[in-house]
């Protein structure tokens, strides 16, 4: 006859949603239950008789661990342990669990032990490597919960019984242990857009984030164009401070003007065209970044693999584990860049053609408020390769648009390059032919892609669509009554009301994952006029037993008051 078994399972209620930048001084709550399941004895030869099982649960330790893994052709397999800590769920006296099974009712019995872990706010979010069309994914940053219980059998003479022969020894140990399988916990990191009222002063009032101004100038050039000419050429660029990863495009605003040049010098200066390129650069490492280890409280080298191997690893690292493939030294790094622009995006945009005359020769440029202004939407693609070739990458990782972040092994950053073609006529006034000197002025701007919470349709804003980028001539600054138009394919989210957002509990603490309201673990006493007549709040329940009403009691001696006493001791 197979003896009674004690099994564990960790049931987290929800994912951990973090907001803003990583912060060592912030923390988040991870709530859930540890299920303790008691399986009745079974037999293949005959129906087991009525039996009673009683165990004393002495310890229940819950462990939270996080790790980062990366597999790259240039660096091989790299892994590190980010965090690991444990919490004892049984405080004080041990907890007695048990049940009486008759010949007919043999269902397993379950107890739920609630937990609420404090997760630090500096952890990197969960991410995966996608293969092919996304049907297979391998974890890069992952988190898990596991539990381990220590218990004793309370039946008299249970250590010397016939059932212990099933395990191959005559005496069962007085203390036994059991562990649960690891449960995956997803950690998200979001950025909340500011209030829509504060965006009216932005260059992009319909974009969910504020605009940032970048000023550029030409210094120390070796171009054929005179240095004193290029040094007086001013460039201002405006970009969103942050860009949601699920957006289809982001706005760009450029302002150009020759400042301090004479009318003759402006007459010789032209901008025939300009081009735009946006890239995602991934820096992979063969070991944890030293800067990351110095900035965040990660585990010491003695707790890192291979000195302390990971409990769970990716499924595509068998060749490295078997020694068929070797990883690069821990100081090795590799860089890969991908264009985030669609293949249909134009290579260049025309500005001043030969038919324009001399665009900068206009007397309006004598005014310091006259600029050449260009507004356009820069489209973004999610899959950073030709989608027709995805079927060929069934067993290979497919590059996708990622948030901008500095991880322990992988760093991702984004840049926008604006290249302006500049020409200058070097011929004298008596010459009949132009002698043009050409140079390319490049402006590199940082992009910051972030994840935002799921958008709500309750706060949808009007959508204004601008045609594809075209030539925009010199003009005066726009008036405040004429906001720029661009492709606002999504609306700004209203931010939480401050300071109440910091005091409100998480949704998982108030409601179950199915939407049902949770019972308040610390209910308030009933209202009374006199303080001396107030009732004390009942103690919070911690251990819950799920027993159908048709079940028999544990024993005739185990009264209801004893069961309540054992539960309240937890």
Coordinates of C-alpha atoms in Angstrom, one line a residue:
X1 CA 0.0 0.0 0.0
X2 CA 1.3 3.4 -1.0
X3 CA 1.6 5.6 2.1
X4 CA 0.0 9.0 2.5
X5 CA 2.0 11.8 0.8
X6 CA 2.4 15.5 1.5
X7 CA 2.8 17.6 -1.6
X8 CA 3.3 21.4 -2.1
X9 CA 2.4 23.8 -4.8
X10 CA 3.0 27.6 -5.0
X11 CA 0.2 29.7 -6.4
X12 CA 1.1 33.3 -6.9
X13 CA -2.0 35.5 -7.4
X14 CA -0.7 37.8 -10.0
X15 CA 2.4 39.3 -11.7
X16 CA 4.6 42.0 -10.1
X17 CA 4.0 45.3 -11.9
X18 CA 6.7 47.9 -11.3
X19 CA 6.6 51.5 -12.4
X20 CA 9.2 54.1 -13.3
X21 CA 13.0 53.6 -13.2
X22 CA 14.6 50.9 -11.1
X23 CA 15.0 52.0 -7.5
X24 CA 16.7 50.4 -4.6
X25 CA 14.5 52.3 -2.2
X26 CA 11.2 51.0 -3.6
X27 CA 9.5 47.7 -3.1
X28 CA 6.5 45.8 -4.4
X29 CA 4.1 43.1 -3.0
X30 CA 3.9 39.6 -4.3
X31 CA 0.9 37.8 -2.7
X32 CA -0.4 34.2 -3.2
X33 CA -0.9 30.9 -1.5
X34 CA 1.2 27.8 -0.8
X35 CA -1.1 24.7 -1.3
X36 CA -0.4 21.8 1.1
X37 CA -2.0 18.7 -0.3
X38 CA -2.5 15.5 1.6
X39 CA -3.0 12.4 -0.6
X40 CA -4.7 9.4 1.1
X41 CA -3.0 5.9 1.0
X42 CA -3.7 3.8 -2.1
X43 CA -3.3 0.2 -3.0
X44 CA -3.3 -1.7 -6.3
X45 CA -4.4 -5.0 -4.8
X46 CA -7.4 -4.1 -2.5
X47 CA -9.4 -1.1 -1.4
X48 CA -7.6 0.6 1.5
X49 CA -9.5 0.5 4.8
X50 CA -10.6 3.6 6.7
X51 CA -7.6 5.4 8.0
X52 CA -6.6 8.6 9.7
X53 CA -3.4 10.6 8.9
X54 CA -2.0 13.3 11.1
X55 CA 1.1 15.4 10.4
X56 CA 2.8 18.2 12.2
X57 CA 4.0 20.9 9.8
X58 CA 7.1 22.3 11.5
X59 CA 8.5 24.5 8.8
X60 CA 7.4 26.0 5.5
X61 CA 10.1 28.1 3.7
X62 CA 9.2 30.1 0.5
X63 CA 12.1 31.0 -1.8
X64 CA 12.1 33.7 -4.4
X65 CA 14.9 33.6 -7.0
X66 CA 15.7 35.5 -10.2
X67 CA 18.2 34.8 -12.9
X68 CA 19.4 36.1 -16.3
X69 CA 20.5 33.9 -19.2
X70 CA 21.6 34.7 -22.7
X71 CA 22.7 32.6 -25.6
X72 CA 24.5 34.4 -28.4
X73 CA 26.8 33.0 -31.2
X74 CA 29.5 35.5 -30.3
X75 CA 29.5 35.1 -26.5
X76 CA 28.1 31.6 -26.1
X77 CA 25.9 30.8 -23.0
X78 CA 26.0 33.3 -20.2
X79 CA 24.1 33.1 -16.9
X80 CA 24.0 34.9 -13.6
X81 CA 21.9 34.8 -10.5
X82 CA 20.2 38.2 -9.8
X83 CA 18.5 37.7 -6.5
X84 CA 17.5 34.9 -4.0
X85 CA 15.9 35.2 -0.6
X86 CA 13.6 33.0 1.6
X87 CA 10.9 33.6 4.1
X88 CA 9.5 31.3 6.8
X89 CA 5.7 31.1 6.6
X90 CA 5.1 29.2 9.9
X91 CA 5.8 31.4 12.8
X92 CA 5.6 30.1 16.4
X93 CA 4.1 26.7 17.1
X94 CA 4.0 24.0 14.3
X95 CA 0.7 23.4 12.5
X96 CA -1.2 20.1 12.6
X97 CA -2.8 18.9 9.4
X98 CA -4.6 15.6 8.9
X99 CA -7.8 13.9 7.8
X100 CA -9.9 10.8 8.3
X101 CA -10.7 8.8 5.2
X102 CA -13.3 6.2 5.0
X103 CA -13.6 3.4 2.4
X104 CA -15.7 5.5 0.0
X105 CA -14.4 9.0 0.2
X106 CA -10.7 9.1 -0.8
X107 CA -10.3 12.7 -2.2
X108 CA -7.1 14.5 -1.4
X109 CA -7.3 17.3 1.2
X110 CA -5.9 20.8 0.6
X111 CA -4.8 23.6 2.8
X112 CA -3.9 27.1 1.6
X113 CA -1.3 29.1 3.5
X114 CA -1.2 32.8 2.5
X115 CA 2.0 34.7 1.9
X116 CA 3.0 38.2 1.0
X117 CA 6.6 38.7 -0.1
X118 CA 8.3 42.1 -0.4
X119 CA 10.1 42.2 -3.8
X120 CA 12.7 44.9 -4.3
X121 CA 12.0 47.6 -6.9
X122 CA 15.4 47.5 -8.7
X123 CA 14.9 44.1 -10.4
X124 CA 15.0 44.0 -14.3
X125 CA 11.7 43.0 -15.9
X126 CA 11.0 39.5 -17.3
X127 CA 11.9 39.1 -21.0
X128 CA 12.3 36.3 -23.5
X129 CA 14.0 35.4 -26.7
X130 CA 11.5 34.7 -29.5
X131 CA 12.2 32.1 -32.2
X132 CA 10.6 32.1 -35.7
X133 CA 7.0 33.3 -35.6
X134 CA 7.0 33.5 -31.8
X135 CA 5.7 29.9 -31.2
X136 CA 8.8 29.2 -29.1
X137 CA 10.4 31.4 -26.5
X138 CA 13.4 31.0 -24.2
X139 CA 13.7 33.0 -21.0
X140 CA 16.4 35.7 -20.7
X141 CA 15.3 37.2 -17.3
X142 CA 13.1 35.0 -15.3
X143 CA 11.8 34.7 -11.7
X144 CA 10.5 31.7 -9.8
X145 CA 8.9 30.8 -6.5
X146 CA 9.4 27.5 -4.7
X147 CA 8.5 26.1 -1.3
X148 CA 10.0 23.5 1.0
X149 CA 8.2 21.9 4.0
X150 CA 9.5 20.0 7.0
X151 CA 6.9 17.8 8.8
X152 CA 6.6 14.8 11.2
X153 CA 4.1 11.9 11.3
X154 CA 2.0 12.1 14.5
X155 CA 0.6 8.5 14.3
X156 CA 1.9 6.3 17.1
X157 CA 4.5 3.9 15.9
X158 CA 4.5 5.3 12.4
X159 CA 8.2 5.2 12.1
X160 CA 8.1 1.3 12.3
X161 CA 5.4 0.1 10.1
X162 CA 4.8 -2.1 7.0
X163 CA 4.2 0.9 4.8
X164 CA 7.8 2.1 5.3
X165 CA 9.0 -1.0 3.3
X166 CA 7.6 0.7 0.2
X167 CA 10.5 3.2 0.5
X168 CA 13.2 0.4 0.9
X169 CA 14.0 0.9 4.5
X170 CA 12.4 -0.3 7.7
X171 CA 12.4 2.9 9.7
X172 CA 11.0 6.2 8.5
X173 CA 12.9 9.2 9.6
X174 CA 11.2 11.2 12.4
X175 CA 11.4 14.4 10.3
X176 CA 10.7 14.4 6.6
X177 CA 10.9 17.1 3.9
X178 CA 9.1 17.8 0.6
X179 CA 9.5 20.5 -2.0
X180 CA 7.3 22.1 -4.6
X181 CA 8.0 22.5 -8.3
X182 CA 9.1 26.0 -9.2
X183 CA 6.3 28.5 -10.2
X184 CA 7.1 31.2 -12.7
X185 CA 6.5 34.8 -11.6
X186 CA 6.4 37.5 -14.2
X187 CA 7.9 40.9 -13.3
X188 CA 6.7 43.8 -15.5
X189 CA 8.1 47.4 -15.6
X190 CA 5.9 50.1 -16.9
X191 CA 6.2 53.9 -17.3
X192 CA 3.1 56.0 -16.6
X193 CA 2.5 59.0 -19.0
X194 CA 2.1 62.4 -17.4
X195 CA -1.2 64.2 -17.0
X196 CA -2.7 65.3 -20.4
X197 CA -3.0 68.8 -19.0
X198 CA 0.7 69.1 -18.6
X199 CA 1.3 68.2 -22.3
X200 CA -0.1 71.5 -23.7
X201 CA 3.4 73.1 -23.5
X202 CA 5.0 70.2 -25.3
X203 CA 5.9 70.3 -28.9
X204 CA 3.7 67.2 -29.3
X205 CA 0.6 67.9 -27.2
X206 CA -1.1 64.8 -28.4
X207 CA 1.8 62.4 -27.7
X208 CA 1.6 60.8 -24.3
X209 CA 5.0 62.0 -23.2
X210 CA 6.8 65.4 -23.0
X211 CA 9.1 66.6 -25.7
X212 CA 12.9 67.1 -25.2
X213 CA 15.0 69.7 -27.0
X214 CA 18.4 68.9 -28.4
X215 CA 20.7 71.6 -29.7
X216 CA 23.4 70.9 -32.2
X217 CA 26.2 72.9 -33.8
X218 CA 29.2 72.2 -36.1
X219 CA 32.7 72.4 -34.5
X220 CA 36.2 71.4 -35.7
X221 CA 35.1 70.2 -39.2
X222 CA 37.6 69.4 -42.0
X223 CA 35.0 70.0 -44.7
X224 CA 35.6 72.0 -47.8
X225 CA 32.9 74.4 -46.6
X226 CA 34.6 77.2 -44.5
X227 CA 34.5 76.5 -40.8
X228 CA 33.2 79.9 -40.0
X229 CA 30.1 79.2 -42.2
X230 CA 29.3 75.8 -40.7
X231 CA 29.9 76.9 -37.1
X232 CA 27.1 79.4 -37.4
X233 CA 24.6 76.8 -38.6
X234 CA 22.2 76.0 -35.8
X235 CA 20.1 72.9 -35.5
X236 CA 17.4 72.2 -32.9
X237 CA 15.7 68.8 -32.7
X238 CA 12.6 67.9 -30.6
X239 CA 11.8 64.3 -29.7
X240 CA 9.5 62.6 -27.2
X241 CA 11.1 62.0 -23.8
X242 CA 9.9 58.4 -23.9
X243 CA 8.3 56.3 -26.7
X244 CA 5.9 53.4 -26.0
X245 CA 7.1 50.2 -27.5
X246 CA 3.6 49.4 -28.9
X247 CA 3.4 52.7 -30.8
X248 CA 3.5 52.7 -34.6
X249 CA 5.4 55.9 -34.9
X250 CA 6.9 58.9 -33.0
X251 CA 7.0 62.6 -34.0
X252 CA 10.2 64.4 -34.9
X253 CA 10.5 68.2 -35.1
X254 CA 13.6 69.9 -36.6
X255 CA 14.4 73.6 -36.7
X256 CA 17.3 75.0 -38.8
X257 CA 18.7 78.5 -39.4
X258 CA 22.0 80.1 -40.4
X259 CA 22.7 82.6 -37.6
X260 CA 25.1 85.5 -38.0
X261 CA 25.7 85.1 -41.7
X262 CA 25.5 87.9 -44.2
X263 CA 22.9 87.9 -47.0
X264 CA 25.7 86.9 -49.5
X265 CA 26.8 84.0 -47.4
X266 CA 23.2 82.8 -46.9
X267 CA 22.7 83.0 -50.6
X268 CA 25.5 80.5 -51.2
X269 CA 24.2 78.0 -48.6
X270 CA 21.7 75.3 -49.4
X271 CA 20.3 72.1 -47.8
X272 CA 19.4 69.9 -50.7
X273 CA 18.1 67.0 -48.7
X274 CA 18.3 65.1 -45.4
X275 CA 18.0 61.5 -44.3
X276 CA 16.9 59.7 -41.1
X277 CA 18.0 56.4 -39.6
X278 CA 16.9 54.8 -36.3
X279 CA 18.7 51.8 -34.9
X280 CA 18.4 49.4 -31.9
X281 CA 21.8 48.3 -30.6
X282 CA 22.2 45.2 -28.4
X283 CA 25.3 44.7 -26.4
X284 CA 25.6 41.1 -25.1
X285 CA 28.1 39.9 -22.6
X286 CA 29.6 36.5 -21.6
X287 CA 29.2 37.4 -17.9
X288 CA 27.5 39.9 -15.6
X289 CA 28.3 43.5 -16.3
X290 CA 30.7 45.0 -13.7
X291 CA 28.9 48.3 -13.7
X292 CA 25.6 46.5 -13.1
X293 CA 27.0 44.6 -10.2
X294 CA 28.4 47.7 -8.7
X295 CA 25.2 49.7 -9.0
X296 CA 22.7 47.1 -7.8
X297 CA 22.8 44.7 -4.8
X298 CA 23.2 41.5 -6.8
X299 CA 24.5 38.3 -5.2
X300 CA 28.2 37.9 -4.7
X301 CA 30.5 35.9 -7.0
X302 CA 30.4 32.9 -4.6
X303 CA 26.6 32.6 -5.3
X304 CA 27.0 32.8 -9.1
X305 CA 27.3 30.0 -11.6
X306 CA 29.3 27.8 -12.1
X307 CA 30.2 27.9 -8.3
X308 CA 26.5 27.6 -7.6
X309 CA 24.6 26.3 -10.6
X310 CA 21.2 27.5 -11.5
X311 CA 18.3 25.2 -10.6
X312 CA 16.5 25.8 -13.9
X313 CA 18.1 26.5 -17.2
X314 CA 17.0 27.2 -20.8
X315 CA 16.3 24.2 -23.0
X316 CA 18.7 25.2 -25.8
X317 CA 21.9 25.1 -23.8
X318 CA 22.5 21.3 -23.8
X319 CA 25.4 21.6 -26.2
X320 CA 27.2 24.0 -23.8
X321 CA 26.4 21.8 -20.8
X322 CA 27.7 18.7 -22.5
X323 CA 30.9 20.5 -23.5
X324 CA 30.2 20.3 -27.3
X325 CA 30.3 24.1 -27.5
X326 CA 32.4 26.4 -25.4
X327 CA 31.5 29.9 -24.1
X328 CA 33.7 32.9 -24.5
X329 CA 35.6 34.4 -21.6
X330 CA 33.5 36.4 -19.1
X331 CA 35.0 39.7 -20.4
X332 CA 33.8 39.2 -24.0
X333 CA 31.2 41.5 -25.4
X334 CA 29.4 41.6 -28.8
X335 CA 27.4 44.4 -30.4
X336 CA 24.5 44.0 -32.9
X337 CA 22.6 46.8 -34.5
X338 CA 19.2 46.6 -36.2
X339 CA 17.2 49.2 -38.1
X340 CA 13.8 49.9 -36.5
X341 CA 12.5 51.7 -39.6
X342 CA 10.3 49.9 -42.1
X343 CA 11.8 49.0 -45.4
X344 CA 9.4 51.3 -47.2
X345 CA 10.6 54.3 -45.3
X346 CA 12.2 56.9 -47.8
X347 CA 15.9 57.1 -47.9
X348 CA 16.1 60.9 -48.3
X349 CA 13.7 63.9 -48.1
X350 CA 14.2 66.8 -50.4
X351 CA 14.4 70.3 -49.0
X352 CA 16.0 72.9 -51.4
X353 CA 16.1 72.0 -55.0
X354 CA 17.8 73.9 -57.9
X355 CA 14.4 75.5 -58.7
X356 CA 14.0 77.0 -55.3
X357 CA 16.5 79.8 -55.9
X358 CA 18.5 80.5 -52.9
X359 CA 16.4 79.5 -49.9
X360 CA 18.4 81.1 -47.2
X361 CA 18.8 84.4 -49.1
X362 CA 15.4 85.6 -48.0
X363 CA 15.5 88.7 -46.0
X364 CA 13.2 87.0 -43.4
X365 CA 16.3 85.3 -42.0
X366 CA 17.5 88.6 -40.7
X367 CA 14.9 88.0 -38.0
X368 CA 16.2 85.8 -35.2
X369 CA 12.8 84.0 -35.0
X370 CA 12.9 82.7 -38.6
X371 CA 13.7 79.0 -38.9
X372 CA 13.4 76.2 -41.4
X373 CA 11.0 73.8 -39.7
X374 CA 10.4 70.2 -40.5
X375 CA 7.8 68.0 -38.8
X376 CA 7.3 64.3 -39.7
X377 CA 6.3 61.0 -38.2
X378 CA 9.0 58.4 -37.9
X379 CA 7.4 54.9 -38.3
X380 CA 8.6 52.0 -36.1
X381 CA 8.4 48.3 -36.8
X382 CA 8.1 45.6 -34.2
X383 CA 10.0 42.8 -36.0
X384 CA 13.4 44.1 -37.0
X385 CA 13.8 41.9 -40.1
X386 CA 12.0 41.1 -43.3
X387 CA 8.8 39.4 -42.2
X388 CA 8.9 37.2 -45.3
X389 CA 12.0 35.5 -43.9
X390 CA 10.6 34.7 -40.5
X391 CA 9.8 31.1 -41.6
X392 CA 13.5 30.6 -42.3
X393 CA 14.3 31.6 -38.7
X394 CA 12.2 28.8 -37.1
X395 CA 15.2 27.6 -35.0
X396 CA 17.0 31.0 -34.8
X397 CA 16.2 34.0 -32.6
X398 CA 14.3 36.8 -34.3
X399 CA 15.2 40.4 -33.4
X400 CA 12.3 42.4 -32.1
X401 CA 11.8 45.9 -30.7
X402 CA 12.8 46.0 -27.1
X403 CA 12.6 48.6 -24.3
X404 CA 15.6 50.7 -23.6
X405 CA 17.3 49.2 -20.6
X406 CA 20.6 48.2 -19.0
X407 CA 20.4 44.6 -17.9
X408 CA 22.9 42.4 -16.1
X409 CA 24.0 40.6 -19.3
X410 CA 22.2 42.4 -22.1
X411 CA 22.1 46.2 -22.7
X412 CA 19.7 47.7 -25.3
X413 CA 19.8 51.3 -26.4
X414 CA 18.3 53.2 -29.3
X415 CA 19.5 56.2 -31.4
X416 CA 18.1 58.4 -34.1
X417 CA 20.6 59.8 -36.7
X418 CA 19.6 62.8 -38.8
X419 CA 22.0 63.5 -41.7
X420 CA 21.7 66.9 -43.4
X421 CA 23.4 67.4 -46.8
X422 CA 24.8 70.9 -46.9
X423 CA 26.3 72.6 -50.0
X424 CA 28.1 76.0 -50.2
X425 CA 29.0 77.9 -53.4
X426 CA 32.7 78.7 -53.3
X427 CA 32.8 80.5 -56.7
X428 CA 33.5 84.2 -56.9
X429 CA 31.0 86.7 -58.2
X430 CA 32.7 87.0 -61.6
X431 CA 32.6 83.2 -62.1
X432 CA 30.0 81.8 -64.4
X433 CA 29.9 78.3 -63.0
X434 CA 29.2 77.2 -59.4
X435 CA 31.9 75.5 -57.4
X436 CA 29.9 73.6 -54.8
X437 CA 31.4 72.2 -51.6
X438 CA 29.3 69.4 -50.1
X439 CA 29.3 68.1 -46.6
X440 CA 27.0 65.9 -44.5
X441 CA 26.1 67.2 -41.0
X442 CA 25.0 64.4 -38.7
X443 CA 23.1 64.7 -35.5
X444 CA 22.8 61.6 -33.2
X445 CA 19.9 61.7 -30.8
X446 CA 19.0 59.2 -28.0
X447 CA 15.7 57.4 -28.1
X448 CA 14.1 55.9 -24.9
X449 CA 11.5 53.1 -25.6
X450 CA 9.4 52.1 -22.6
X451 CA 6.5 49.9 -21.9
X452 CA 3.2 51.5 -20.8
X453 CA 0.2 49.9 -19.2
X454 CA -2.6 48.7 -21.4
X455 CA -4.4 51.6 -22.9
X456 CA -7.9 52.4 -21.9
X457 CA -10.6 53.6 -24.4
X458 CA -12.2 55.8 -21.7
X459 CA -9.6 58.5 -22.4
X460 CA -9.3 58.4 -26.1
X461 CA -8.1 61.6 -27.8
X462 CA -8.9 62.9 -31.3
X463 CA -6.7 61.4 -33.9
X464 CA -5.0 63.7 -36.4
X465 CA -3.2 62.0 -39.3
X466 CA -0.5 63.8 -41.3
X467 CA 0.4 62.7 -44.8
X468 CA 3.8 61.2 -45.5
X469 CA 6.8 63.6 -44.9
X470 CA 7.1 66.2 -47.6
X471 CA 9.3 69.2 -48.3
X472 CA 8.7 72.0 -45.7
X473 CA 9.9 75.4 -46.5
X474 CA 11.3 78.2 -44.3
X475 CA 8.7 79.7 -42.1
X476 CA 8.3 81.7 -38.9
X477 CA 7.6 80.0 -35.6
X478 CA 4.1 78.6 -35.3
X479 CA 1.6 80.5 -33.2
X480 CA 0.4 78.8 -30.0
X481 CA -3.1 78.5 -31.5
X482 CA -1.9 76.1 -34.2
X483 CA -0.6 72.9 -32.6
X484 CA 1.4 70.6 -34.8
X485 CA -0.4 67.7 -36.4
X486 CA 1.0 64.2 -36.4
X487 CA -0.1 60.6 -36.3
X488 CA -1.4 60.2 -32.7
X489 CA -2.6 56.6 -33.0
X490 CA -3.0 56.3 -29.3
X491 CA -4.2 58.4 -26.4
X492 CA -2.4 59.6 -23.3
X493 CA -3.3 57.7 -20.2
X494 CA -4.4 59.8 -17.1
X495 CA -1.8 59.4 -14.4
X496 CA -2.8 58.3 -10.9
X497 CA -3.9 61.0 -8.5
X498 CA -1.0 62.0 -6.3
X499 CA -0.3 61.5 -3.5
X500 CA -3.1 58.9 -3.1
X501 CA -1.6 56.5 -5.7
X502 CA 1.3 55.8 -3.3
X503 CA -1.1 54.9 -0.5
X504 CA -3.5 52.7 -2.4
X505 CA -2.9 48.9 -2.2
X506 CA -2.2 46.7 -5.2
X507 CA -5.2 45.3 -7.1
X508 CA -4.0 41.7 -6.2
X509 CA -4.4 42.6 -2.5
X510 CA -8.0 43.6 -2.9
X511 CA -9.3 41.2 -5.5
X512 CA -8.7 37.6 -6.6
X513 CA -7.5 36.9 -10.2
X514 CA -11.1 36.0 -11.1
X515 CA -12.3 39.4 -9.9
X516 CA -13.9 38.3 -6.6
X517 CA -13.4 40.6 -3.6
X518 CA -10.9 39.3 -1.1
X519 CA -11.8 39.1 2.6
X520 CA -10.2 41.8 4.6
X521 CA -7.5 40.1 6.8
X522 CA -7.7 42.9 9.3
X523 CA -11.3 44.1 9.3
X524 CA -12.3 47.2 11.2
X525 CA -14.4 46.8 14.4
X526 CA -18.0 47.8 14.2
X527 CA -18.9 51.4 14.7
X528 CA -20.1 52.4 18.2
X529 CA -20.6 55.7 19.9
X530 CA -18.7 54.7 23.0
X531 CA -15.1 53.7 22.7
X532 CA -15.3 51.3 25.6
X533 CA -18.0 49.3 23.9
X534 CA -15.9 48.8 20.7
X535 CA -15.2 45.2 19.7
X536 CA -11.7 43.9 19.0
X537 CA -11.0 43.0 15.4
X538 CA -10.9 39.2 14.9
X539 CA -7.4 37.7 14.2
X540 CA -6.5 37.4 10.5
X541 CA -6.9 33.8 9.2
X542 CA -3.8 32.4 7.7
X543 CA -4.4 28.7 7.1
X544 CA -7.5 27.7 5.1
X545 CA -8.7 24.1 4.7
X546 CA -10.8 23.3 1.7
X547 CA -13.1 20.4 2.9
X548 CA -16.4 19.6 1.4
X549 CA -19.3 19.5 3.9
X550 CA -19.8 15.7 3.4
X551 CA -16.4 14.9 4.8
X552 CA -16.1 13.1 8.1
X553 CA -14.2 14.9 11.0
X554 CA -10.6 14.2 11.6
X555 CA -11.4 12.2 14.7
X556 CA -13.9 12.3 17.5
X557 CA -11.3 13.7 19.9
X558 CA -10.2 16.5 17.5
X559 CA -12.9 19.1 18.4
X560 CA -13.6 22.3 16.5
X561 CA -12.0 24.4 19.3
X562 CA -8.7 22.5 18.9
X563 CA -8.7 23.0 15.2
X564 CA -9.3 26.7 15.6
X565 CA -6.5 26.9 18.2
X566 CA -4.0 25.2 15.8
X567 CA -5.0 27.6 13.0
X568 CA -4.8 30.7 15.1
X569 CA -1.3 29.7 16.3
X570 CA 0.0 30.2 12.8

